[in-house]
């Protein structure tokens, strides 16, 4: 839920009020860093990308028309910063974590046994390994969808894509990740449920 003070902070920051912009940074810094950490390979790159995103926001606020929400705009700046960083350094591999529910990895209500915990840990490690093999554009769409629960149109705004391309990248990213896990031979994951409502929420 958007902080009711956010529109006032945005309006004041557009006029050059650094204190108002600092409030926006405090409001979104954890979410932006969570995004960059899942797109970049190491904490240093993630922190640099987040810093670049907020710097770009401060520099560009005077031209921010409010056609989209501030959150969508800052996600776009953060995603662009990550992709630029990966391209600059020639890094095509980066770590991320999908929401467990999308891969039907719901945690049991009872505490897992040591063996179950070890298997779950191994699966998480293989998911991260698979995600490191995804192109950045697939990874960006998946992270915004699964970790930040953005709608398809919001992801499109954040990444500068049409909804059809967003859906295609998410679908192909999930398929590539699933094929990677199945190729390992240790896990046989069911297809994501089509009744969850996630796929249809656009």
XYZ file of C-alpha atoms in Angstrom:
202
model
C 0.000 0.000 0.000
C 1.350 3.389 -0.977
C 2.337 5.719 1.833
C -0.245 8.575 1.769
C 2.604 11.061 2.140
C 4.351 9.863 -1.014
C 2.604 12.228 -3.496
C 3.585 15.208 -1.350
C 7.186 14.013 -1.152
C 7.295 13.510 -4.922
C 5.850 16.973 -5.550
C 8.312 18.603 -3.157
C 11.267 16.631 -4.520
C 10.391 17.702 -8.055
C 10.838 21.282 -6.865
C 14.305 20.451 -5.568
C 13.579 19.653 -1.914
C 16.368 17.225 -0.848
C 14.622 16.352 2.431
C 11.540 15.168 0.539
C 13.682 13.080 -1.782
C 15.434 11.570 1.226
C 12.025 10.413 2.471
C 11.433 8.702 -0.887
C 14.831 7.031 -0.647
C 14.033 5.744 2.842
C 10.669 4.515 1.608
C 12.050 2.537 -1.324
C 15.692 1.761 -0.585
C 15.050 -1.729 0.808
C 12.799 -2.719 -2.090
C 15.175 -1.326 -4.688
C 18.140 -3.075 -3.072
C 16.163 -6.329 -2.964
C 15.653 -5.988 -6.715
C 19.278 -5.172 -7.520
C 20.571 -7.956 -5.273
C 18.576 -10.466 -7.306
C 19.836 -9.112 -10.609
C 23.494 -8.504 -9.788
C 26.135 -11.072 -8.987
C 27.497 -9.586 -5.789
C 26.481 -7.129 -3.051
C 28.891 -4.462 -4.292
C 27.329 -4.400 -7.759
C 23.844 -4.436 -6.240
C 24.634 -1.461 -4.016
C 26.183 0.419 -6.946
C 23.139 -0.211 -9.150
C 20.766 0.917 -6.393
C 22.809 4.076 -5.865
C 22.794 4.779 -9.605
C 19.009 4.309 -9.702
C 18.376 6.837 -6.946
C 20.885 9.272 -8.447
C 19.093 8.985 -11.796
C 15.785 9.550 -9.998
C 17.055 12.731 -8.341
C 18.442 13.981 -11.644
C 15.278 13.130 -13.563
C 12.548 14.052 -11.094
C 11.939 17.411 -12.739
C 10.865 15.493 -15.867
C 8.817 12.881 -13.966
C 5.262 13.459 -15.198
C 3.583 10.922 -12.946
C 2.139 8.859 -15.815
C 3.195 5.836 -13.785
C 3.700 5.502 -10.053
C 6.990 6.542 -8.476
C 7.563 2.918 -7.457
C 7.234 1.695 -11.054
C 9.576 4.446 -12.222
C 12.255 3.679 -9.623
C 12.020 -0.056 -10.450
C 12.634 0.819 -14.078
C 15.666 2.924 -13.199
C 17.011 0.141 -10.965
C 16.466 -2.522 -13.633
C 18.187 -0.364 -16.231
C 21.100 0.275 -13.878
C 21.539 -3.462 -13.299
C 21.415 -4.338 -16.989
C 23.846 -1.528 -17.818
C 26.205 -2.732 -15.111
C 26.068 -6.321 -16.332
C 26.710 -5.234 -19.892
C 29.537 -2.903 -18.946
C 31.352 -5.611 -17.062
C 30.458 -8.373 -19.480
C 28.509 -10.244 -16.865
C 25.737 -12.338 -18.308
C 25.265 -14.465 -15.214
C 23.588 -13.143 -12.070
C 21.829 -14.616 -9.066
C 18.161 -14.292 -8.167
C 15.503 -16.126 -6.205
C 12.047 -16.970 -7.426
C 9.074 -16.946 -5.163
C 8.739 -20.549 -3.945
C 5.025 -20.617 -4.643
C 5.551 -20.214 -8.369
C 7.448 -23.485 -8.447
C 5.077 -25.156 -6.016
C 7.663 -25.255 -3.250
C 5.260 -24.318 -0.474
C 6.691 -24.839 2.976
C 4.906 -27.442 5.117
C 3.031 -26.307 8.190
C 5.162 -28.533 10.406
C 8.895 -28.215 10.905
C 10.870 -30.122 8.242
C 13.048 -33.069 9.130
C 16.825 -32.701 8.733
C 16.641 -34.642 5.477
C 13.796 -32.479 4.153
C 15.659 -29.342 5.125
C 18.785 -30.552 3.325
C 16.766 -31.382 0.207
C 15.076 -27.972 0.290
C 18.425 -26.235 0.690
C 19.847 -28.195 -2.242
C 16.840 -27.274 -4.372
C 17.194 -23.584 -3.527
C 20.864 -23.724 -4.501
C 19.982 -25.343 -7.823
C 17.271 -22.735 -8.448
C 19.848 -20.000 -7.941
C 22.285 -21.820 -10.199
C 19.604 -22.064 -12.881
C 18.760 -18.398 -12.556
C 22.413 -17.489 -12.998
C 22.136 -19.056 -16.459
C 19.215 -16.848 -17.515
C 19.773 -13.769 -19.678
C 19.354 -10.534 -17.660
C 16.153 -9.586 -19.496
C 14.421 -12.807 -18.400
C 15.761 -12.443 -14.892
C 14.516 -8.862 -14.591
C 10.976 -9.796 -15.597
C 10.907 -12.795 -13.241
C 12.198 -10.847 -10.261
C 9.668 -8.047 -10.724
C 6.853 -10.598 -11.099
C 7.774 -13.124 -8.440
C 9.552 -11.065 -5.792
C 7.774 -7.737 -6.141
C 4.404 -9.105 -7.304
C 4.007 -6.451 -10.006
C 1.254 -6.757 -12.586
C 2.205 -7.373 -16.210
C 1.419 -3.778 -17.156
C 3.565 -2.500 -14.272
C 6.457 -4.708 -15.376
C 6.003 -3.384 -18.902
C 6.244 0.168 -17.618
C 9.255 -0.672 -15.462
C 11.170 -2.358 -18.281
C 9.855 -0.316 -21.205
C 8.167 -3.334 -22.816
C 4.729 -4.156 -24.144
C 2.661 -6.652 -22.164
C 3.082 -9.378 -24.781
C 6.854 -9.203 -24.469
C 6.624 -9.218 -20.669
C 4.489 -12.366 -20.681
C 6.796 -14.004 -23.207
C 9.928 -13.301 -21.166
C 8.344 -14.564 -17.951
C 7.051 -17.708 -19.638
C 10.341 -18.452 -21.373
C 12.322 -17.688 -18.239
C 10.232 -20.095 -16.183
C 10.550 -22.773 -18.867
C 14.320 -22.404 -19.081
C 14.612 -22.581 -15.313
C 12.356 -25.624 -15.095
C 14.270 -27.412 -17.845
C 17.531 -26.642 -16.070
C 16.260 -28.198 -12.833
C 14.802 -31.237 -14.550
C 18.062 -31.771 -16.446
C 19.827 -32.065 -13.095
C 17.877 -35.242 -12.559
C 17.328 -34.689 -8.853
C 13.950 -33.006 -8.937
C 10.703 -33.475 -10.805
C 8.737 -30.302 -10.366
C 5.041 -30.018 -11.288
C 3.954 -27.297 -13.686
C 2.837 -24.073 -11.981
C -0.862 -24.149 -11.199
C -3.011 -22.289 -13.710
C -5.606 -21.746 -11.021
C -3.534 -19.544 -8.766
C -4.682 -16.383 -10.484
C -1.122 -15.154 -10.906
C -0.960 -15.900 -14.597
C -4.240 -14.177 -15.294
C -3.541 -11.055 -13.257
C -2.530 -8.444 -15.774
